[in-house]
Amino acid sequence: MGNFLNSASRSATYLAGGALVALTAKALILNRWPAPSAFLHDFGVLVEAILASVVASYVFYLFVVHLKEVSDRETVGPYIDRHTLRVVGDCESQLFAIGKVSGSPVALENISLKAVTEAFSNIPPYSNAPLLLGPKTNKYANWFEYFEHHKQRTRESIARVMAQLIYVDAKRVSLLAAVDDCSHFSMIQHFLHMPVSNPDMSAFANTFHDYCVFCLALKQHMSEAQSAL
C-alpha cells in the first residue's frame, strides 16, 4: 500500500492530505462553537463541502485512475525494460567486439576515454568488423558499417520504448534521448558514405566514449529502479 501511495501524484497527495487535516480540524474544533453570523455559518459549510470534495476526488483518483495506471505500467513494464536493456546490450556487445579485435578489453562499468582510445588505435576503419553484410556472402562490414548497424538497432529499441512514453519515468526518457541524440550516431551517419584516410579509429574515440557513458548511466538507472521496487 505504501508503494502504491508513493507512486501517486505527490501534488495530489499533499493537496488531499492538507484538505483532510483542515476538514478534521474544522469538524473537531471549529464546529464546537456556533458561528457569530449567518454569513460565516454559510461560508463554513461551503469550505467544508470544498474540502470534502477534494478528499473524495483524491480517493476517486487513487482507486479508479491511479490503480489503472499502476496495472498498465506493470503490464507494459517488462516490454519497456527489455528494449531498454537491448540499448545497453548493444553498447556492451560493441565493446566486447572492439576489445577482442584490438586486444585491449574495454568494459562498460569502467569505461574511460583512455581505454577507448587505446582500443580504437589498433583498429583500421575499413578492416573487417564482426558483422556479415549478408547471409549468402562472405563480405564483412567495415567499422563504420558495423557501428551503423548497431545504431539502427539501438534507435529501433528507443523508438519502441518512447511509443510507451506515458509509462516511462522521466529519467529514463532523458537518458534514452541522450543516447539517441549522441554525437557518435551523427558521426557514423556522416562518415558512412564519406571515405576517410585515418589509419585507425582513434579520431572517433571521443564520441564513442560519450555514447558509452550515456549507456552506462542508463544501465545504472535501471539497476537503481529495480532496487527501489
CSV table of C-alpha atoms in Angstrom, one decimal:
chain,number,residue,atom,x,y,z
A,1,MET,CA,0.0,0.0,0.0
A,2,GLY,CA,2.9,2.3,0.8
A,3,ASN,CA,4.4,1.8,-2.7
A,4,PHE,CA,1.0,2.4,-4.2
A,5,LEU,CA,0.6,5.7,-2.4
A,6,ASN,CA,4.2,6.7,-3.1
A,7,SER,CA,3.7,6.2,-6.8
A,8,ALA,CA,0.7,8.5,-6.9
A,9,SER,CA,1.0,12.2,-7.8
A,10,ARG,CA,2.8,14.0,-4.9
A,11,SER,CA,0.9,17.2,-5.6
A,12,ALA,CA,-2.4,15.4,-5.4
A,13,THR,CA,-1.4,13.6,-2.3
A,14,TYR,CA,-0.2,16.7,-0.5
A,15,LEU,CA,-3.4,18.6,-1.5
A,16,ALA,CA,-5.7,15.8,-0.3
A,17,GLY,CA,-3.7,15.5,2.9
A,18,GLY,CA,-4.0,19.2,3.6
A,19,ALA,CA,-7.7,19.1,2.9
A,20,LEU,CA,-8.2,16.1,5.2
A,21,VAL,CA,-6.3,17.8,8.0
A,22,ALA,CA,-8.3,21.0,7.6
A,23,LEU,CA,-11.6,19.2,7.4
A,24,THR,CA,-10.8,17.2,10.5
A,25,ALA,CA,-9.7,20.3,12.4
A,26,LYS,CA,-12.9,22.1,11.4
A,27,ALA,CA,-15.1,19.2,12.4
A,28,LEU,CA,-13.4,18.6,15.8
A,29,ILE,CA,-12.5,22.1,16.8
A,30,LEU,CA,-14.3,24.9,14.9
A,31,ASN,CA,-17.7,23.2,14.8
A,32,ARG,CA,-17.8,23.3,18.6
A,33,TRP,CA,-18.7,26.9,18.6
A,34,PRO,CA,-21.6,28.5,16.9
A,35,ALA,CA,-20.9,30.9,14.0
A,36,PRO,CA,-21.2,34.5,15.0
A,37,SER,CA,-23.3,35.3,11.9
A,38,ALA,CA,-25.3,33.5,9.2
A,39,PHE,CA,-22.7,34.5,6.6
A,40,LEU,CA,-19.8,32.8,8.5
A,41,HIS,CA,-22.0,29.8,9.0
A,42,ASP,CA,-22.8,29.5,5.3
A,43,PHE,CA,-19.1,30.2,4.5
A,44,GLY,CA,-18.1,27.4,6.8
A,45,VAL,CA,-20.5,25.0,5.2
A,46,LEU,CA,-19.1,25.9,1.8
A,47,VAL,CA,-15.5,25.5,2.9
A,48,GLU,CA,-16.4,22.1,4.4
A,49,ALA,CA,-18.0,21.0,1.2
A,50,ILE,CA,-15.0,22.0,-0.8
A,51,LEU,CA,-12.6,20.2,1.5
A,52,ALA,CA,-14.7,17.1,1.4
A,53,SER,CA,-14.9,17.2,-2.4
A,54,VAL,CA,-11.1,17.4,-2.6
A,55,VAL,CA,-10.7,14.3,-0.4
A,56,ALA,CA,-13.4,12.5,-2.3
A,57,SER,CA,-11.7,13.4,-5.7
A,58,TYR,CA,-8.4,12.1,-4.4
A,59,VAL,CA,-10.0,8.8,-3.4
A,60,PHE,CA,-11.5,8.5,-6.8
A,61,TYR,CA,-8.2,9.3,-8.5
A,62,LEU,CA,-6.4,6.7,-6.4
A,63,PHE,CA,-8.8,3.8,-6.9
A,64,VAL,CA,-10.0,4.5,-10.4
A,65,VAL,CA,-7.3,6.4,-12.3
A,66,HIS,CA,-4.1,5.6,-10.5
A,67,LEU,CA,-4.9,2.0,-9.9
A,68,LYS,CA,-5.3,1.5,-13.7
A,69,GLU,CA,-2.1,3.4,-14.3
A,70,VAL,CA,-0.2,1.1,-11.9
A,71,SER,CA,-1.8,-2.0,-13.5
A,72,ASP,CA,-1.0,-0.8,-17.0
A,73,ARG,CA,2.6,0.0,-16.0
A,74,GLU,CA,3.1,-3.4,-14.5
A,75,THR,CA,1.9,-5.0,-17.8
A,76,VAL,CA,4.0,-2.8,-20.1
A,77,GLY,CA,7.0,-2.6,-17.8
A,78,PRO,CA,8.7,-5.8,-18.9
A,79,TYR,CA,8.4,-4.8,-22.5
A,80,ILE,CA,10.0,-1.4,-21.7
A,81,ASP,CA,12.7,-2.9,-19.7
A,82,ARG,CA,13.6,-5.5,-22.4
A,83,HIS,CA,14.1,-2.8,-25.0
A,84,THR,CA,16.0,-0.5,-22.6
A,85,LEU,CA,18.3,-3.4,-21.8
A,86,ARG,CA,18.7,-4.0,-25.6
A,87,VAL,CA,20.1,-0.4,-25.9
A,88,VAL,CA,22.6,-1.2,-23.2
A,89,GLY,CA,23.3,-4.6,-24.5
A,90,ASP,CA,24.1,-3.3,-28.0
A,91,CYS,CA,26.7,-1.0,-26.5
A,92,GLU,CA,28.2,-3.8,-24.4
A,93,SER,CA,28.4,-6.2,-27.4
A,94,GLN,CA,30.3,-3.5,-29.4
A,95,LEU,CA,32.7,-3.0,-26.5
A,96,PHE,CA,33.3,-6.8,-26.4
A,97,ALA,CA,34.0,-6.9,-30.1
A,98,ILE,CA,36.2,-3.9,-30.0
A,99,GLY,CA,38.2,-5.4,-27.1
A,100,LYS,CA,38.5,-8.7,-28.9
A,101,VAL,CA,39.7,-7.3,-32.2
A,102,SER,CA,42.0,-4.7,-30.7
A,103,GLY,CA,43.5,-6.8,-28.0
A,104,SER,CA,42.6,-4.1,-25.5
A,105,PRO,CA,39.5,-5.2,-23.5
A,106,VAL,CA,37.0,-2.4,-22.6
A,107,ALA,CA,34.2,-2.9,-20.1
A,108,LEU,CA,31.2,-0.6,-19.8
A,109,GLU,CA,31.3,-0.5,-16.0
A,110,ASN,CA,34.8,1.2,-16.0
A,111,ILE,CA,34.6,2.9,-19.3
A,112,SER,CA,37.2,5.7,-19.9
A,113,LEU,CA,38.4,7.8,-22.8
A,114,LYS,CA,41.9,6.4,-22.4
A,115,ALA,CA,40.7,2.8,-22.7
A,116,VAL,CA,38.5,3.5,-25.8
A,117,THR,CA,41.3,5.5,-27.5
A,118,GLU,CA,43.8,2.7,-26.9
A,119,ALA,CA,41.5,0.1,-28.3
A,120,PHE,CA,40.5,2.3,-31.3
A,121,SER,CA,44.2,2.9,-32.1
A,122,ASN,CA,44.5,-0.7,-33.0
A,123,ILE,CA,41.5,-0.8,-35.4
A,124,PRO,CA,41.8,0.4,-39.0
A,125,PRO,CA,38.4,1.9,-40.0
A,126,TYR,CA,38.0,-0.2,-43.2
A,127,SER,CA,39.1,-3.5,-41.7
A,128,ASN,CA,36.6,-6.3,-41.2
A,129,ALA,CA,34.3,-5.8,-38.3
A,130,PRO,CA,32.5,-8.8,-36.8
A,131,LEU,CA,29.4,-8.5,-38.9
A,132,LEU,CA,28.5,-10.3,-42.2
A,133,LEU,CA,26.6,-8.0,-44.6
A,134,GLY,CA,24.5,-10.8,-45.9
A,135,PRO,CA,23.8,-14.5,-45.1
A,136,LYS,CA,24.9,-15.6,-48.6
A,137,THR,CA,28.0,-13.5,-48.8
A,138,ASN,CA,31.4,-13.7,-47.2
A,139,LYS,CA,31.7,-9.9,-47.1
A,140,TYR,CA,32.2,-8.4,-43.7
A,141,ALA,CA,31.1,-4.9,-42.8
A,142,ASN,CA,33.8,-2.2,-42.1
A,143,TRP,CA,33.7,-0.5,-38.8
A,144,PHE,CA,31.6,2.4,-39.9
A,145,GLU,CA,29.0,-0.1,-41.3
A,146,TYR,CA,29.2,-2.1,-38.1
A,147,PHE,CA,28.5,1.0,-36.0
A,148,GLU,CA,25.7,2.0,-38.3
A,149,HIS,CA,24.1,-1.5,-37.8
A,150,HIS,CA,24.1,-1.1,-34.1
A,151,LYS,CA,22.9,2.5,-34.3
A,152,GLN,CA,19.8,1.3,-36.2
A,153,ARG,CA,19.2,-1.5,-33.7
A,154,THR,CA,19.5,0.9,-30.8
A,155,ARG,CA,17.2,3.6,-32.3
A,156,GLU,CA,14.6,0.9,-33.1
A,157,SER,CA,14.6,-0.1,-29.4
A,158,ILE,CA,14.5,3.5,-28.3
A,159,ALA,CA,11.5,4.2,-30.6
A,160,ARG,CA,9.7,1.2,-29.1
A,161,VAL,CA,10.2,2.5,-25.6
A,162,MET,CA,9.2,6.0,-26.5
A,163,ALA,CA,6.0,4.6,-28.0
A,164,GLN,CA,5.0,3.8,-24.4
A,165,LEU,CA,6.1,7.2,-23.1
A,166,ILE,CA,3.3,7.6,-20.5
A,167,TYR,CA,4.6,4.5,-18.7
A,168,VAL,CA,8.3,5.5,-18.8
A,169,ASP,CA,9.9,7.5,-16.0
A,170,ALA,CA,11.3,10.9,-16.8
A,171,LYS,CA,14.9,10.0,-16.0
A,172,ARG,CA,14.9,7.0,-18.4
A,173,VAL,CA,13.3,9.2,-21.1
A,174,SER,CA,16.1,11.7,-20.6
A,175,LEU,CA,18.9,9.1,-20.8
A,176,LEU,CA,17.4,7.4,-23.9
A,177,ALA,CA,17.1,10.7,-25.6
A,178,ALA,CA,20.8,11.4,-24.8
A,179,VAL,CA,21.7,8.1,-26.5
A,180,ASP,CA,19.5,8.8,-29.5
A,181,ASP,CA,21.0,12.3,-30.0
A,182,CYS,CA,24.6,11.4,-29.2
A,183,SER,CA,27.4,12.7,-31.4
A,184,HIS,CA,28.6,9.2,-32.2
A,185,PHE,CA,25.4,8.4,-34.1
A,186,SER,CA,25.6,11.7,-36.0
A,187,MET,CA,29.2,11.0,-36.8
A,188,ILE,CA,28.6,7.5,-38.1
A,189,GLN,CA,25.8,8.8,-40.4
A,190,HIS,CA,28.2,11.4,-41.8
A,191,PHE,CA,31.2,9.1,-42.4
A,192,LEU,CA,29.3,6.1,-43.6
A,193,HIS,CA,29.4,7.4,-47.2
A,194,MET,CA,32.4,9.7,-46.9
A,195,PRO,CA,35.8,7.9,-47.1
A,196,VAL,CA,38.4,8.8,-44.6
A,197,SER,CA,42.2,8.4,-44.7
A,198,ASN,CA,42.7,7.8,-41.0
A,199,PRO,CA,45.0,4.8,-40.3
A,200,ASP,CA,42.9,3.9,-37.2
A,201,MET,CA,39.7,4.7,-35.4
A,202,SER,CA,41.3,6.8,-32.6
A,203,ALA,CA,39.9,10.0,-34.0
A,204,PHE,CA,36.4,8.7,-33.3
A,205,ALA,CA,37.1,7.5,-29.7
A,206,ASN,CA,35.8,10.7,-28.0
A,207,THR,CA,32.3,10.5,-29.5
A,208,PHE,CA,32.1,6.7,-28.9
A,209,HIS,CA,33.2,7.2,-25.3
A,210,ASP,CA,30.4,9.7,-24.8
A,211,TYR,CA,27.9,7.3,-26.2
A,212,CYS,CA,29.1,4.6,-23.8
A,213,VAL,CA,28.8,7.0,-20.8
A,214,PHE,CA,25.2,7.6,-21.7
A,215,CYS,CA,24.6,3.8,-21.9
A,216,LEU,CA,26.3,3.3,-18.5
A,217,ALA,CA,24.1,5.9,-16.9
A,218,LEU,CA,21.1,4.2,-18.4
A,219,LYS,CA,22.2,0.8,-17.0
A,220,GLN,CA,22.8,2.3,-13.6
A,221,HIS,CA,19.4,4.0,-13.6
A,222,MET,CA,17.7,0.7,-14.4
A,223,SER,CA,19.6,-1.0,-11.6
A,224,GLU,CA,18.6,1.7,-9.1
A,225,ALA,CA,15.0,1.5,-10.2
A,226,GLN,CA,14.9,-2.3,-9.7
A,227,SER,CA,16.5,-1.9,-6.3
A,228,ALA,CA,13.7,0.6,-5.3
A,229,LEU,CA,11.0,-1.9,-6.0
